[in-house]
Coordinates of C-alpha atoms in Angstrom, one line a residue:
X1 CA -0.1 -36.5 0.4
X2 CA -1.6 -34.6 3.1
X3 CA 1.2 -32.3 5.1
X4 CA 2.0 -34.5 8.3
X5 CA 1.7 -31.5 10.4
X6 CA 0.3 -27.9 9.9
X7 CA 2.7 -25.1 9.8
X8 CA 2.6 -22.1 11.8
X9 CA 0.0 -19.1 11.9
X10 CA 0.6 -17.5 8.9
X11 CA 0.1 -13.5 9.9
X12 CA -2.4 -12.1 7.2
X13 CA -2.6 -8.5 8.1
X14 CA 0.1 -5.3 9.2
X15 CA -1.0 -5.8 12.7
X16 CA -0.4 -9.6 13.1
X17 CA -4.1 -11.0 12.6
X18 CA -4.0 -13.8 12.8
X19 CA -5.7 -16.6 10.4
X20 CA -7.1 -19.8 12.5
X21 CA -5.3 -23.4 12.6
X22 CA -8.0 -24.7 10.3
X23 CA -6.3 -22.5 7.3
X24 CA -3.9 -25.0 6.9
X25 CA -3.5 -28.7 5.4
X26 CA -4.2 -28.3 1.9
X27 CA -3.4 -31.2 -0.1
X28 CA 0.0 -31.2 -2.1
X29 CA 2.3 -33.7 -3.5
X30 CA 5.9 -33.7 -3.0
X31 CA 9.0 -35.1 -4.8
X32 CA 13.0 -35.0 -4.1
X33 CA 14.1 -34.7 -8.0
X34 CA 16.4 -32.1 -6.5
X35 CA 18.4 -31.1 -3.9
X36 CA 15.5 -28.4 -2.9
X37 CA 13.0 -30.7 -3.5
X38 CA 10.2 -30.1 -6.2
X39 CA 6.6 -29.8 -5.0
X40 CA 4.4 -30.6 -7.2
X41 CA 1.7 -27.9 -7.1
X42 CA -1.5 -28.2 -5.3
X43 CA -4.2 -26.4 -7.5
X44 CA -7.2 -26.2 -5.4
X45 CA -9.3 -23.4 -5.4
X46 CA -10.9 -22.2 -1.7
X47 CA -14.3 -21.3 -1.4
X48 CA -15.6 -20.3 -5.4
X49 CA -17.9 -22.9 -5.8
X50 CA -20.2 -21.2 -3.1
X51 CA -21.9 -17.9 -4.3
X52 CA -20.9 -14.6 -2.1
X53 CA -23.4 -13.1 -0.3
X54 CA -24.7 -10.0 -1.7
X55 CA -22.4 -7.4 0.4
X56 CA -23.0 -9.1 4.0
X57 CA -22.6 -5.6 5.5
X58 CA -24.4 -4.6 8.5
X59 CA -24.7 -1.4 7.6
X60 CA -25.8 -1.0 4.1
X61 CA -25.4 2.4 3.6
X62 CA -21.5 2.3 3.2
X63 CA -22.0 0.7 -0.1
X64 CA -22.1 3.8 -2.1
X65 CA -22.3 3.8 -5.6
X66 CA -22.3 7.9 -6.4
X67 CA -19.4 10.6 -6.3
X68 CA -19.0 13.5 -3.5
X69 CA -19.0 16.7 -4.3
X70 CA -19.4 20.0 -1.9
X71 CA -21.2 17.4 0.9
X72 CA -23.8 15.8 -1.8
X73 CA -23.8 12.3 -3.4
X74 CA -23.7 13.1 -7.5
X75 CA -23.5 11.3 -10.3
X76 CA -21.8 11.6 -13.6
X77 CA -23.1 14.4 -15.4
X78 CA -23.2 12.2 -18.4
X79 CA -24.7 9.5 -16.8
X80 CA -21.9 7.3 -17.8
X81 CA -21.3 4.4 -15.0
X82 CA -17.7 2.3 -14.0
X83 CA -18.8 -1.1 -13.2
X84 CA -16.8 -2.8 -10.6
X85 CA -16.1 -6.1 -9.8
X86 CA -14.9 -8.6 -7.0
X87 CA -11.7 -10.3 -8.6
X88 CA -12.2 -13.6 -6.9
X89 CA -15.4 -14.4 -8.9
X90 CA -15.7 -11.9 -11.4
X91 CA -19.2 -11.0 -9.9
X92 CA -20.1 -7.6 -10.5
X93 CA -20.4 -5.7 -6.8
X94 CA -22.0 -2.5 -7.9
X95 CA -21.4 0.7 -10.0
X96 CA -19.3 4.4 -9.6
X97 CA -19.7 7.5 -12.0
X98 CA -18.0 8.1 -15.0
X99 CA -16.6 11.4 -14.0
X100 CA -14.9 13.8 -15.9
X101 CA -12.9 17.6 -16.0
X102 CA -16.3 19.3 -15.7
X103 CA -17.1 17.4 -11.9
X104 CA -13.6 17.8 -11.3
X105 CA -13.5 21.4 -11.6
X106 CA -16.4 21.2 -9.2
X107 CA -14.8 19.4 -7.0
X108 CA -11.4 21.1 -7.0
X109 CA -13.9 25.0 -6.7
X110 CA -16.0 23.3 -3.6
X111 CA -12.6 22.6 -2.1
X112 CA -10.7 25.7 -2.3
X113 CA -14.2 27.5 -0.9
X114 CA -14.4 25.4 2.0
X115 CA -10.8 25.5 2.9
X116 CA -11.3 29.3 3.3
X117 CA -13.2 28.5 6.4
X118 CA -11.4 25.0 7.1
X119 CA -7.7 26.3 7.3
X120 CA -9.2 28.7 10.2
X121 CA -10.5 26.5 12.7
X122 CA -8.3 25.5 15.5
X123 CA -6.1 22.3 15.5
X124 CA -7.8 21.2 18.7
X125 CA -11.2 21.2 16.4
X126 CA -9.4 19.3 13.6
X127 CA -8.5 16.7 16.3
X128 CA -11.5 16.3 17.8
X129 CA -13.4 15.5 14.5
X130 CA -10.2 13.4 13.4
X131 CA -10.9 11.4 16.5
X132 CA -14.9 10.9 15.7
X133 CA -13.8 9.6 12.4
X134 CA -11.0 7.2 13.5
X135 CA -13.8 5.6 16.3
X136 CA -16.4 5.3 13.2
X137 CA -13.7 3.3 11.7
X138 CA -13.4 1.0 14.4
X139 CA -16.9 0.3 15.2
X140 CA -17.5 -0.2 11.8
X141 CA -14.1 -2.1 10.7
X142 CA -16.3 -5.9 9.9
X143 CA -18.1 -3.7 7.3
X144 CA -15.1 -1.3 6.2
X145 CA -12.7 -4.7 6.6
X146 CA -15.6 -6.8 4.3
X147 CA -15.5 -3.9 1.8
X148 CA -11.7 -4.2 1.4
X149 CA -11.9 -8.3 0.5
X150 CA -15.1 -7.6 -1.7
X151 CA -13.2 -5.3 -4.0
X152 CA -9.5 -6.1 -3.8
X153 CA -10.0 -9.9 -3.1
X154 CA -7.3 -10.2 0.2
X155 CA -8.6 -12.4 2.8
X156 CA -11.0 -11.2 5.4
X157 CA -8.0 -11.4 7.8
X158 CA -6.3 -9.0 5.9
X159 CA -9.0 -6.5 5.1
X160 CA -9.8 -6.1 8.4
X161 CA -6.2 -5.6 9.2
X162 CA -5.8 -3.0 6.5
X163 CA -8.9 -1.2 8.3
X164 CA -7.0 -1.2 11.5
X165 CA -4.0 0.4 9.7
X166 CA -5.9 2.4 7.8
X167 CA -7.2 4.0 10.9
X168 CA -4.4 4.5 13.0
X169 CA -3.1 6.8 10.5
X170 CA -6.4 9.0 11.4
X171 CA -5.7 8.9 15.4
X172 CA -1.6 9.4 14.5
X173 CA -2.5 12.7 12.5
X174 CA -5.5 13.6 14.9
X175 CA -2.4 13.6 17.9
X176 CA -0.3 15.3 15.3
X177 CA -2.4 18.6 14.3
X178 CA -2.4 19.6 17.7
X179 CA 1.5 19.8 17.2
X180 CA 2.2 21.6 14.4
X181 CA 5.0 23.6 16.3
X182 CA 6.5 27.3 14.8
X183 CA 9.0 28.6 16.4
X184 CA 11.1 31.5 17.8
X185 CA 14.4 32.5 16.2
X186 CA 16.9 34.7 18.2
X187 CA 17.6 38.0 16.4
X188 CA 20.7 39.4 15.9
X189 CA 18.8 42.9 15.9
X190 CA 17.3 44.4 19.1
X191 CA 14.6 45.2 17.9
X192 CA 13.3 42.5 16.1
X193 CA 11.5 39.2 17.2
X194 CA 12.4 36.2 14.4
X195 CA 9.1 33.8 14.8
X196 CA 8.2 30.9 12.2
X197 CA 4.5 29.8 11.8
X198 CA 3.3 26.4 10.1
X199 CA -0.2 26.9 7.8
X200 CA -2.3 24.4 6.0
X201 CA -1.3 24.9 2.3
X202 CA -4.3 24.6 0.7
X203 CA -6.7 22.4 -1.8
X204 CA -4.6 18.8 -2.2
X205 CA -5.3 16.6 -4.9
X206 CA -4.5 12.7 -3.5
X207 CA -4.8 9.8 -6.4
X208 CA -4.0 6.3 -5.0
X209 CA -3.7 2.9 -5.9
X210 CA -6.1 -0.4 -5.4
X211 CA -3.8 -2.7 -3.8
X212 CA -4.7 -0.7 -0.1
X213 CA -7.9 1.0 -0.9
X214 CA -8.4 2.2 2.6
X215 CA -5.1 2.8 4.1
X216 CA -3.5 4.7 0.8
X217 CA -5.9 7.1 1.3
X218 CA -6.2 8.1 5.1
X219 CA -2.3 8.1 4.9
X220 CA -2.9 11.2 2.7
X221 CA -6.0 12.1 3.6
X222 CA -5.5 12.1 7.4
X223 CA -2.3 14.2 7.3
X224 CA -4.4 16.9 5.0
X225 CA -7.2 17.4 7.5
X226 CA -5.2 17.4 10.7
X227 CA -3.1 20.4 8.8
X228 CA -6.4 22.1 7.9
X229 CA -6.0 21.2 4.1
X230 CA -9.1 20.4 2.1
X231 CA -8.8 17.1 -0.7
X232 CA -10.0 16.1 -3.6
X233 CA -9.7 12.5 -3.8
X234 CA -9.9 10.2 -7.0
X235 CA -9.9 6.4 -6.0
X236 CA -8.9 3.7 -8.4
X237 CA -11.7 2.5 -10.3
X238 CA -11.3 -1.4 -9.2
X239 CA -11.4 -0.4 -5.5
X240 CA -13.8 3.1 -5.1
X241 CA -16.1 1.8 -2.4
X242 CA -13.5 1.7 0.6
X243 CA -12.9 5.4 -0.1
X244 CA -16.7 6.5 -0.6
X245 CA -17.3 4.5 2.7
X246 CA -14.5 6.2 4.5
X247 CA -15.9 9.8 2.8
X248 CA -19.5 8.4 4.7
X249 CA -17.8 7.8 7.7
X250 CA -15.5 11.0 8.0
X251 CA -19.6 13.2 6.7
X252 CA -20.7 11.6 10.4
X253 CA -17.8 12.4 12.2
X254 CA -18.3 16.3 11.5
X255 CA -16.3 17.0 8.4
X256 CA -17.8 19.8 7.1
X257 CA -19.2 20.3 3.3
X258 CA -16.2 20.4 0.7
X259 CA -13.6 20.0 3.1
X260 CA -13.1 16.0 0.9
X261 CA -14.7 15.7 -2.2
X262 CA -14.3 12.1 -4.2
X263 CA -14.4 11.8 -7.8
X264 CA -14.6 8.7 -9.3
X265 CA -12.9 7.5 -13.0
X266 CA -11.9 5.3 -15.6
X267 CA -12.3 6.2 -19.1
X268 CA -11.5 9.3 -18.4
X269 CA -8.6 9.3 -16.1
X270 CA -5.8 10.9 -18.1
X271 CA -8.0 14.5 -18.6
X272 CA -9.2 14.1 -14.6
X273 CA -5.5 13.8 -13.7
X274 CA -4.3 16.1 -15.5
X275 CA -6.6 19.0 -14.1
X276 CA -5.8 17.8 -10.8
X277 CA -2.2 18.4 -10.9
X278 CA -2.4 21.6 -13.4
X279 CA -5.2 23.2 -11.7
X280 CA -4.4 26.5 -10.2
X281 CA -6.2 26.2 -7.0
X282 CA -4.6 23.2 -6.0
X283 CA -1.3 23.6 -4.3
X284 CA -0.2 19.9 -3.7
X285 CA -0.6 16.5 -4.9
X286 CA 0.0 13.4 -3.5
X287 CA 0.5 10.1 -5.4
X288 CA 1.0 6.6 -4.6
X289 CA 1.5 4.4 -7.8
X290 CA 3.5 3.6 -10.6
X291 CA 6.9 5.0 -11.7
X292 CA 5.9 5.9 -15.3
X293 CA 2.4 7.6 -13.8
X294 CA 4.4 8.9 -11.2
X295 CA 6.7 10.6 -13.6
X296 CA 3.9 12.3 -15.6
X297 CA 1.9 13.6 -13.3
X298 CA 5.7 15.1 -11.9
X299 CA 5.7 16.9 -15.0
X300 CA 2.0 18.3 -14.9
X301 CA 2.4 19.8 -11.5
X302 CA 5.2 21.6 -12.4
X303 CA 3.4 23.5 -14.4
X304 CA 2.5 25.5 -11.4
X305 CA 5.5 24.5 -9.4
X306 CA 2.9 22.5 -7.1
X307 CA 4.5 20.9 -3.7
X308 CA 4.4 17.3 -5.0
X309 CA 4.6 13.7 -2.4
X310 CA 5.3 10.5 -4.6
X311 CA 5.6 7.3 -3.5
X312 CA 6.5 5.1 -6.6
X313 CA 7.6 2.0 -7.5
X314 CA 9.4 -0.8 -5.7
X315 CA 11.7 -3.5 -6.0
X316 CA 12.9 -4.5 -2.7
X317 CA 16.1 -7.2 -2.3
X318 CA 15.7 -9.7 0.5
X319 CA 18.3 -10.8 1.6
X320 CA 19.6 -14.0 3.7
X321 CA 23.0 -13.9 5.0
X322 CA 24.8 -17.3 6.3
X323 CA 24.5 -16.3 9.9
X324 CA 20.9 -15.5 9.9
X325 CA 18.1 -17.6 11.6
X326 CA 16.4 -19.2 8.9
X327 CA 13.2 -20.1 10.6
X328 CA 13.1 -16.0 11.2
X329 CA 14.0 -15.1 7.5
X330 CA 11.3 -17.8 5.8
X331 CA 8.6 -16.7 8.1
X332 CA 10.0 -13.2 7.0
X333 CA 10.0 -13.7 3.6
X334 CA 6.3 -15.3 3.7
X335 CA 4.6 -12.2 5.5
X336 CA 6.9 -9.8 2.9
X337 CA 6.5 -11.7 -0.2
X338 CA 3.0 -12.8 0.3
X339 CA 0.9 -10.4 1.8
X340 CA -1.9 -9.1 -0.3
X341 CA -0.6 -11.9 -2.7
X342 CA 2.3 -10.1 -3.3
X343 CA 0.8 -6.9 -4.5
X344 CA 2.1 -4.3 -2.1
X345 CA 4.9 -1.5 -3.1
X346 CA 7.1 -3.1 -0.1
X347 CA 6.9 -6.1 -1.4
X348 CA 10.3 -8.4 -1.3
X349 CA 10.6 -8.5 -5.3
X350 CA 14.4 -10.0 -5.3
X351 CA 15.0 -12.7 -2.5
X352 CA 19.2 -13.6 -2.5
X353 CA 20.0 -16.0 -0.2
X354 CA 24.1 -17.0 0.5
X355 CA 25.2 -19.9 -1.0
X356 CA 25.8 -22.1 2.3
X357 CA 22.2 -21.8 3.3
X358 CA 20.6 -21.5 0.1
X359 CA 18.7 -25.3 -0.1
X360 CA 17.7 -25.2 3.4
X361 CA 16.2 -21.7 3.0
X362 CA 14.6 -22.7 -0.2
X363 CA 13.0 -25.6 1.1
X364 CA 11.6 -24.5 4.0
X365 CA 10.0 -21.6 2.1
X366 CA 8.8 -23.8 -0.6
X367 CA 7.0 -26.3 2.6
X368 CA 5.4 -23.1 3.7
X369 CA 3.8 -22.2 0.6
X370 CA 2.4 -25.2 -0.2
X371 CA 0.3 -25.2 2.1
X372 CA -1.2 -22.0 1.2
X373 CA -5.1 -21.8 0.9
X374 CA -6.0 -20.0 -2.7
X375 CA -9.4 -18.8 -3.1
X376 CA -12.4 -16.5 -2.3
X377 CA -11.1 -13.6 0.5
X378 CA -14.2 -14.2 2.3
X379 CA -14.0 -18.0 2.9
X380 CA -12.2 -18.8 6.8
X381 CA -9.6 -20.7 5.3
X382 CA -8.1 -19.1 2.4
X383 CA -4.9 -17.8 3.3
X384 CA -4.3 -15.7 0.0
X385 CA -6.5 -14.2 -2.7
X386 CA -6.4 -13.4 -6.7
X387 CA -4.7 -10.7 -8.5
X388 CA -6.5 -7.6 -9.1
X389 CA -7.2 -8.1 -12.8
X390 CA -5.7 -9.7 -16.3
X391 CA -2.7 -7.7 -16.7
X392 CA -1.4 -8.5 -13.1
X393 CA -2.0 -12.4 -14.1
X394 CA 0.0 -11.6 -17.5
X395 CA 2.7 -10.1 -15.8
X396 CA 3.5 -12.5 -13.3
X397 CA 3.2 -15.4 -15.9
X398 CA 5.9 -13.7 -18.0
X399 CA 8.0 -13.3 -15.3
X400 CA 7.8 -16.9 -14.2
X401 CA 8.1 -17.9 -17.9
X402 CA 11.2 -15.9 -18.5
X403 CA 12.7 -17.4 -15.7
X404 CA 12.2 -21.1 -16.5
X405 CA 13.5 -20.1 -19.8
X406 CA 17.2 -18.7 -18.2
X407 CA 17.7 -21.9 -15.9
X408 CA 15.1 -21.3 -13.0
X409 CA 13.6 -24.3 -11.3
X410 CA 9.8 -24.1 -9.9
X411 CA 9.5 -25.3 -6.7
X412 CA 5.7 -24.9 -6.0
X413 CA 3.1 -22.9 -8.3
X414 CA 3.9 -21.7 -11.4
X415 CA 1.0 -21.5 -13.4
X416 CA -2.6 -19.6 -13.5
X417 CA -5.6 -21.6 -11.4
X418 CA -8.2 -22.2 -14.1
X419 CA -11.9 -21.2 -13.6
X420 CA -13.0 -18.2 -11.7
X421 CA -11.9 -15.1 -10.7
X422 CA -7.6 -13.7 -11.3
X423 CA -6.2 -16.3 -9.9
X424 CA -2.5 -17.4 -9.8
X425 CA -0.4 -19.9 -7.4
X426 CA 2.1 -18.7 -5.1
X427 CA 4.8 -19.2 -6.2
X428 CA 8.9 -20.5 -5.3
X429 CA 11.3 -19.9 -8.1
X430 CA 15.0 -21.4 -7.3
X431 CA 18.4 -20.7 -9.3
X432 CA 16.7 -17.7 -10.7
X433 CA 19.7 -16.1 -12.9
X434 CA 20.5 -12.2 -11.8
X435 CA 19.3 -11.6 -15.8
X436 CA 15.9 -12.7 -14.8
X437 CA 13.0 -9.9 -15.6
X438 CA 12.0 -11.1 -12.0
X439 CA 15.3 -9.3 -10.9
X440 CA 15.0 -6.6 -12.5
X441 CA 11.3 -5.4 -12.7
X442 CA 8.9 -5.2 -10.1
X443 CA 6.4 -8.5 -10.2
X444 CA 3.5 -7.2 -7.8
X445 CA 2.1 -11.0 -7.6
X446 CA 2.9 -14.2 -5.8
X447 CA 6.7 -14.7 -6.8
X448 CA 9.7 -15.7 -5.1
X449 CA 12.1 -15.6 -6.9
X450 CA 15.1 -17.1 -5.2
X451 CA 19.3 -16.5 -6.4
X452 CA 22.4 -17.5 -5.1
X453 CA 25.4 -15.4 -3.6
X454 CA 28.4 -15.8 -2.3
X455 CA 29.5 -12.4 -0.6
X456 CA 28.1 -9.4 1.4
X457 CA 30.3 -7.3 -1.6
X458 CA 28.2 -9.4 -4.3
X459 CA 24.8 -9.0 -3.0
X460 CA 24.8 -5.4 -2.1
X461 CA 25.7 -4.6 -6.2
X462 CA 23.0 -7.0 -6.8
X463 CA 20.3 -5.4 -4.1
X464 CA 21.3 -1.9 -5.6
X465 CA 21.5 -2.3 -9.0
X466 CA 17.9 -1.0 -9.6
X467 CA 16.6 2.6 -10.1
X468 CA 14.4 2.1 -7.5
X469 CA 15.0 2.5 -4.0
X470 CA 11.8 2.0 -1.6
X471 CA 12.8 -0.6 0.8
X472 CA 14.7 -3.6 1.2
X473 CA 15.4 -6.3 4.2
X474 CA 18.0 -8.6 5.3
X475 CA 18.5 -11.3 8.3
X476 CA 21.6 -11.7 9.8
X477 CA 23.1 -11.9 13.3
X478 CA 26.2 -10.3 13.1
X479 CA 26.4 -6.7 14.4
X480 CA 28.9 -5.5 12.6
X481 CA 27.0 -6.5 9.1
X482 CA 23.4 -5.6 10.4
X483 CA 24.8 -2.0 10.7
X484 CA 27.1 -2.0 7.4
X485 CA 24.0 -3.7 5.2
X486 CA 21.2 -1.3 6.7
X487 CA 23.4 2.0 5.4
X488 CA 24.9 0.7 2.1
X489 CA 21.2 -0.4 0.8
X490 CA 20.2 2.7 -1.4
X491 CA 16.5 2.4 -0.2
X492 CA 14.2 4.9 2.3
X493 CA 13.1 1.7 4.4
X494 CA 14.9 -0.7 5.6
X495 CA 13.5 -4.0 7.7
X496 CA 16.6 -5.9 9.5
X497 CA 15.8 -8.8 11.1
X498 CA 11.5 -8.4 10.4
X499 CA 9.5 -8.0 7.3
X500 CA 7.4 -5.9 9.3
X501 CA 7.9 -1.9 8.6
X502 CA 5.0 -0.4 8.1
X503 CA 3.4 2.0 11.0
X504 CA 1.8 4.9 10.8
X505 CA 4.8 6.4 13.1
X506 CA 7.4 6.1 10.7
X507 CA 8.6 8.3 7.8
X508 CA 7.0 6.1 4.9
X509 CA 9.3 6.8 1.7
X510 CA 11.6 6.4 -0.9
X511 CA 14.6 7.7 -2.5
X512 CA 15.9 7.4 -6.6
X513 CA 12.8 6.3 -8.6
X514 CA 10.3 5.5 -5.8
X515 CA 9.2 8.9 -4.8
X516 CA 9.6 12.2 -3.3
X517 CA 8.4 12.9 -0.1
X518 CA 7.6 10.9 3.2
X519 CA 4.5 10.0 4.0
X520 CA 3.1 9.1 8.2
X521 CA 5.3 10.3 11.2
X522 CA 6.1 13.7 10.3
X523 CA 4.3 13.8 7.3
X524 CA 1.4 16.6 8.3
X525 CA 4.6 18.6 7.9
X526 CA 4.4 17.6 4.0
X527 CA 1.0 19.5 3.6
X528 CA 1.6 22.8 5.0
X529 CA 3.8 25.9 4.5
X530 CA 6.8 27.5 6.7
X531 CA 6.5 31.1 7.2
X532 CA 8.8 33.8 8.5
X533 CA 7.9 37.0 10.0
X534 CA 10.0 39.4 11.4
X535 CA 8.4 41.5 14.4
X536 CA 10.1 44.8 14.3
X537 CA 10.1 48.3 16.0
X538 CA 10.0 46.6 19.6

């Protein structure tokens, strides 16, 4: 039957857009086989029967289908071409290079020669051209926004909302270059004068991931050019044309020739990598991604003992204590679990919920899913897109699968939507056993994966028995255990009360296996260098 009444606006992107009432009624059919209650899942796909548009962009010209080198638009020296595709219909949306060592090289040389003039111009410059960029951002976020759906699949909503995030990171480090503060140490010694300097440190190498294809890059990115670093940038190859329109935008604003330079890469990734970490003119890299990737390219920049910022792999508890508000912690857990379909690295991977609670919590996040809206990103009322590609669809079907098989009941979803595009339902798993690969591996899809507990003692071991440590949330009311739970979780990030932590203003981070470094607030601070001098014979 038809939902008797539609839930609330369901908030699609990191600043709260939100998605009209017309996302919402889509037909499911409920039964009561358990205490829970066991929706039968609604398999309807939004939008693909209707061909996409060819880009829809007002402005044309950000569809950019060549690497940037030293201010020009190249191709692959070997002519060899990356063919990308939109995941919701398998369409193809255009082509990138084929780029290897050789236009890396170039890339990395055009970098360290610009930054001989770049890491000399005044903070007040940087911020000024930082500023022309972020207000190119906004006046063109329908394009950049479009651009993000086209290539990563997330609803409109969201892509546009990823735009917005994506550029305050570019007015936060545009306010922050102008305050890259030394200082003056008192000297034991008369004659002396102790004073500490901050400098840019030189040519970065940034490789990021395709689940935020704009905002994973002008977190790095932005922080670079405010401290009068130079980049080369290699985008993934599902989602390269958010960063070659950003490197359009950031050309009009005034960034000068081989200050960013973008080389694009599939085949040959591994060699491209490896030069950017081992290179000798780069002196830091910056990585969001994978732990295993994460780990490797670790090991090549200490070849050269590079300054390295990592921010690895998650798998974030949520957690629902007795005394929380459940409406709160479902519409919590919705925004957390299901944004981007569940493919962020903040993601809420592990949901426990206390025993006393447990089926009311469960149901009411089961009556919320259901009436998500599957389908094409660009269609007004999906409400969630498709996975980025086969091995995301693989992974979450073995997770769901090895749950079933431990004892796990699914509540809504649980199987791949035939037809177009990389499609999976959202998913509600109950009674998931603590053994579950669920539990103990990070999904990246539409999961959750619900368990039982009994004690604040109990869950903590369960939320921290992980090598991982990026972020974790909890709901509760109590005082007392809102301050205990936030320190005992061993994670960088912690949401109490909100699923909502990301901000460019906040020291962005792990600890354990999910990275190195922090990335936003303070951040500029990772790309430059302290330095000492000692003013004598005064």
């Amino acid at each position: 039957m038809r939902l008797s009444r539609p839930p609330p606006l369901f908030r699609a992107s990191l600043i709260r857009a939100s998605l009209s009432a017309r996302n919402q009624g889509v037909l499911v059919r409920m039964a009561s086989t358990s205490t829970v209650g066991t929706r039968v899942r609604a398999s309807e796909l939004n939008g693909l029967t209707s061909a996409i548009p060819q880009t829809g962009l007002k402005d044309s010209s950000l569809l950019i289908s060549q690497g940037y080198i030293n201010g020009k638009w190249v191709d692959a020296k070997s002519g060899a071409k990356i063919t990308v595709t939109n995941p919701a219909t398998s369409e193809e949306l255009g082509t990138v290079p084929e780029m290897g060592v050789e236009e890396t090289k170039e890339a990395i040389a055009a970098a360290a020669e610009a930054f001989k003039t770049w890491s000399k111009t005044t903070a007040k410059y940087r911020h000024d051209i930082l500023v022309k960029f972020y207000n190119l951002m906004k006046e063109h976020e329908e394009d950049l926004g479009r651009l993000i759906t086209l290539e990563n699949g997330k609803p409109l909503a969201e892509g546009k909302g990823e735009n917005t995030y994506s550029a305050s990171f570019i007015e936060w480090f545009a306010e922050e270059a102008v305050r890259t503060y030394g200082e003056h140490i008192p000297s034991p010694f008369p004659t002396v004068r102790n004073v500490v300097i901050k400098q840019p440190i030189g040519v970065v190498s940034i490789l990021t991931p395709w689940n935020f294809p704009s905002a994973m890059i002008t977190r790095k990115l932005g922080a670079a050019l405010a401290a009068g670093c130079t980049a080369v940038v290699k985008p993934p190859p599902e989602t390269p044309f958010s960063a070659l329109a950003l490197t359009e935008l950031a050309k009009r604003a005034g960034v000068p020739d081989g200050v960013i330079n973008v080389v694009t890469t599939q085949k040959n990734v591994n060699e491209v990598a490896k030069e950017m970490c081992e290179n000798v003119e780069v002196k830091k890299v910056s990585f969001t991604g994978s732990t295993p990737v994460a780990k490797q390219l670790y090991k090549m920049s200490a070849s050269t003992l590079k300054k390295v910022s990592i921010e690895a792999g998650g798998n974030a508890p949520f957690i629902v204590f007795d005394d929380a508000d459940i409406d709160a912690a479902v519409e919590g857990a919705v925004y957390v679990k299901f944004r981007g379909t569940g493919q962020t690295c903040v993601c809420a991977n592990r949901i426990y919920v206390q025993s006393s609670v447990y089926a009311e919590f469960a149901s009411r996040l089961a009556d919320k899913v259901a009436a998500f809206k599957v389908g094409n990103g660009l269609e007004q009322t999906t409400t969630h897109g498709p996975l980025i590609h086969e091995r995301a669809i693989g992974k979450v079907a073995n997770h769901v699968d090895d749950a079933v098989a431990k004892g796990a009941q699914v509540l809504v979803g649980g199987k791949r939507i035939e037809g177009l595009g990389t499609f999976y339902e959202p998913t509600v798993l109950s009674d998931v056993p603590p053994n579950a690969l669920v539990n103990d591996e990070e999904t990246f899809g539409p999961i959750a994966a619900i368990t039982k507990f009994e004690t604040e003692e109990e869950v903590i071991r369960y939320a921290n028995n992980t090598p991982f440590g990026l972020a974790g949330y909890f709901f509760s009311r109590d005082v007392g255990r809102v301050w205990r739970v936030a320190e005992a979780l061993e994670v960088g990030m912690v949401g109490a009360n909100t699923g909502l932590i990301s901000q460019a203003n906040i020291p962005f981070g792990g600890i354990k296996e999910s990275g190195l470094g922090r990335e936003g607030s303070h951040g500029i601070e990772e790309y430059m260098i302290t330095k000492f001098i000692a003013f004598g014979g005064l």
